[in-house]
Amino acid sequence: RARGRIATVAVEAMRFHKPVLVGDLVSCYARILREGTTSITVVIETWARRRFTQEEVKVTEGTFVYVAIDEQGRPRPIPPRETA
């Protein structure tokens, strides 16, 4: 979405629900919660499919804030959304 480099500036919340076990298949799912001029807040959930039982469990979730940065590491505006 930022079309370039970003830096993590905050982790607003993070919860560890269950451990990830050796052999688990791990998947991360993210959605944009809000956008500012230079920042994007993203909610990320991580799920594990247990190796032997195939059970799927949420292992962690968090809310992360990223800032779009230029080549010098300074904040830059996020490009406008494209309309189709």
mmCIF file of C-alpha atoms in Angstrom:
data_model
loop_
_atom_site.group_PDB
_atom_site.id
_atom_site.type_symbol
_atom_site.label_atom_id
_atom_site.label_comp_id
_atom_site.label_asym_id
_atom_site.label_seq_id
_atom_site.Cartn_x
_atom_site.Cartn_y
_atom_site.Cartn_z
ATOM 1 C CA ARG A 1 0.000 0.000 0.000
ATOM 2 C CA ALA A 2 2.840 2.404 0.798
ATOM 3 C CA ARG A 3 4.597 1.559 -2.494
ATOM 4 C CA GLY A 4 8.025 1.706 -0.932
ATOM 5 C CA ARG A 5 9.958 1.385 2.276
ATOM 6 C CA ILE A 6 8.253 1.508 5.646
ATOM 7 C CA ALA A 7 9.486 1.446 9.227
ATOM 8 C CA THR A 8 7.736 0.034 12.289
ATOM 9 C CA VAL A 9 7.202 2.906 14.733
ATOM 10 C CA ALA A 10 4.893 1.290 17.299
ATOM 11 C CA VAL A 11 3.323 -1.912 18.471
ATOM 12 C CA GLU A 12 0.088 -0.731 20.067
ATOM 13 C CA ALA A 13 -0.986 -4.152 21.306
ATOM 14 C CA MET A 14 0.226 -7.720 21.049
ATOM 15 C CA ARG A 15 -1.244 -10.879 22.506
ATOM 16 C CA PHE A 16 0.238 -14.354 22.571
ATOM 17 C CA HIS A 17 -2.600 -16.887 22.761
ATOM 18 C CA LYS A 18 -0.895 -20.237 22.145
ATOM 19 C CA PRO A 19 2.612 -21.436 21.359
ATOM 20 C CA VAL A 20 3.778 -22.267 17.855
ATOM 21 C CA LEU A 21 4.986 -25.864 17.848
ATOM 22 C CA VAL A 22 7.754 -27.432 15.778
ATOM 23 C CA GLY A 23 6.193 -28.653 12.539
ATOM 24 C CA ASP A 24 3.228 -26.236 12.599
ATOM 25 C CA LEU A 25 2.284 -24.491 9.388
ATOM 26 C CA VAL A 26 2.138 -20.781 10.252
ATOM 27 C CA SER A 27 0.053 -18.206 8.343
ATOM 28 C CA CYS A 28 -0.168 -14.450 8.941
ATOM 29 C CA TYR A 29 -3.174 -12.363 7.923
ATOM 30 C CA ALA A 30 -3.150 -8.577 7.906
ATOM 31 C CA ARG A 31 -5.696 -5.839 7.339
ATOM 32 C CA ILE A 32 -5.319 -2.091 7.317
ATOM 33 C CA LEU A 33 -7.141 -0.572 10.267
ATOM 34 C CA ARG A 34 -6.509 3.088 9.425
ATOM 35 C CA GLU A 35 -4.313 5.333 7.302
ATOM 36 C CA GLY A 36 -2.816 8.700 8.085
ATOM 37 C CA THR A 37 -0.787 11.044 5.916
ATOM 38 C CA THR A 38 2.439 9.072 6.384
ATOM 39 C CA SER A 39 1.360 6.154 8.602
ATOM 40 C CA ILE A 40 -0.584 2.921 8.280
ATOM 41 C CA THR A 41 -2.003 0.981 11.239
ATOM 42 C CA VAL A 42 -2.276 -2.745 10.567
ATOM 43 C CA VAL A 43 -3.889 -5.563 12.544
ATOM 44 C CA ILE A 44 -2.006 -8.834 12.086
ATOM 45 C CA GLU A 45 -3.256 -12.266 13.175
ATOM 46 C CA THR A 46 -1.056 -15.339 13.137
ATOM 47 C CA TRP A 47 -2.607 -18.790 12.907
ATOM 48 C CA ALA A 48 -0.990 -22.213 13.184
ATOM 49 C CA ARG A 49 -2.174 -25.469 11.648
ATOM 50 C CA ARG A 50 -1.052 -28.215 13.978
ATOM 51 C CA ARG A 51 1.162 -30.786 12.296
ATOM 52 C CA PHE A 52 -0.570 -33.951 13.480
ATOM 53 C CA THR A 53 -4.191 -32.904 14.102
ATOM 54 C CA GLN A 54 -4.590 -30.239 11.353
ATOM 55 C CA GLU A 55 -6.371 -28.112 13.975
ATOM 56 C CA GLU A 56 -6.106 -24.377 13.247
ATOM 57 C CA VAL A 57 -5.513 -22.086 16.223
ATOM 58 C CA LYS A 58 -4.849 -18.365 16.547
ATOM 59 C CA VAL A 59 -1.422 -18.083 18.160
ATOM 60 C CA THR A 60 -0.898 -14.330 18.242
ATOM 61 C CA GLU A 61 -2.389 -11.010 17.174
ATOM 62 C CA GLY A 62 -1.200 -7.455 17.262
ATOM 63 C CA THR A 63 -1.714 -3.907 16.092
ATOM 64 C CA PHE A 64 1.307 -2.349 14.399
ATOM 65 C CA VAL A 65 1.956 1.194 13.167
ATOM 66 C CA TYR A 66 4.212 1.705 10.172
ATOM 67 C CA VAL A 67 5.469 4.952 8.613
ATOM 68 C CA ALA A 68 6.348 5.314 4.944
ATOM 69 C CA ILE A 69 9.935 6.524 4.580
ATOM 70 C CA ASP A 70 12.067 7.931 1.780
ATOM 71 C CA GLU A 71 15.655 7.018 0.842
ATOM 72 C CA GLN A 72 17.009 9.134 3.731
ATOM 73 C CA GLY A 73 14.702 7.461 6.268
ATOM 74 C CA ARG A 74 12.417 10.496 6.613
ATOM 75 C CA PRO A 75 8.608 10.174 6.654
ATOM 76 C CA ARG A 76 6.956 10.574 3.268
ATOM 77 C CA PRO A 77 3.288 10.785 2.244
ATOM 78 C CA ILE A 78 1.421 7.587 1.439
ATOM 79 C CA PRO A 79 0.261 7.708 -2.198
ATOM 80 C CA PRO A 80 -3.465 8.179 -2.777
ATOM 81 C CA ARG A 81 -5.519 5.045 -3.422
ATOM 82 C CA GLU A 82 -5.976 4.130 -7.079
ATOM 83 C CA THR A 83 -9.544 4.095 -8.298
ATOM 84 C CA ALA A 84 -10.571 1.378 -10.713
#
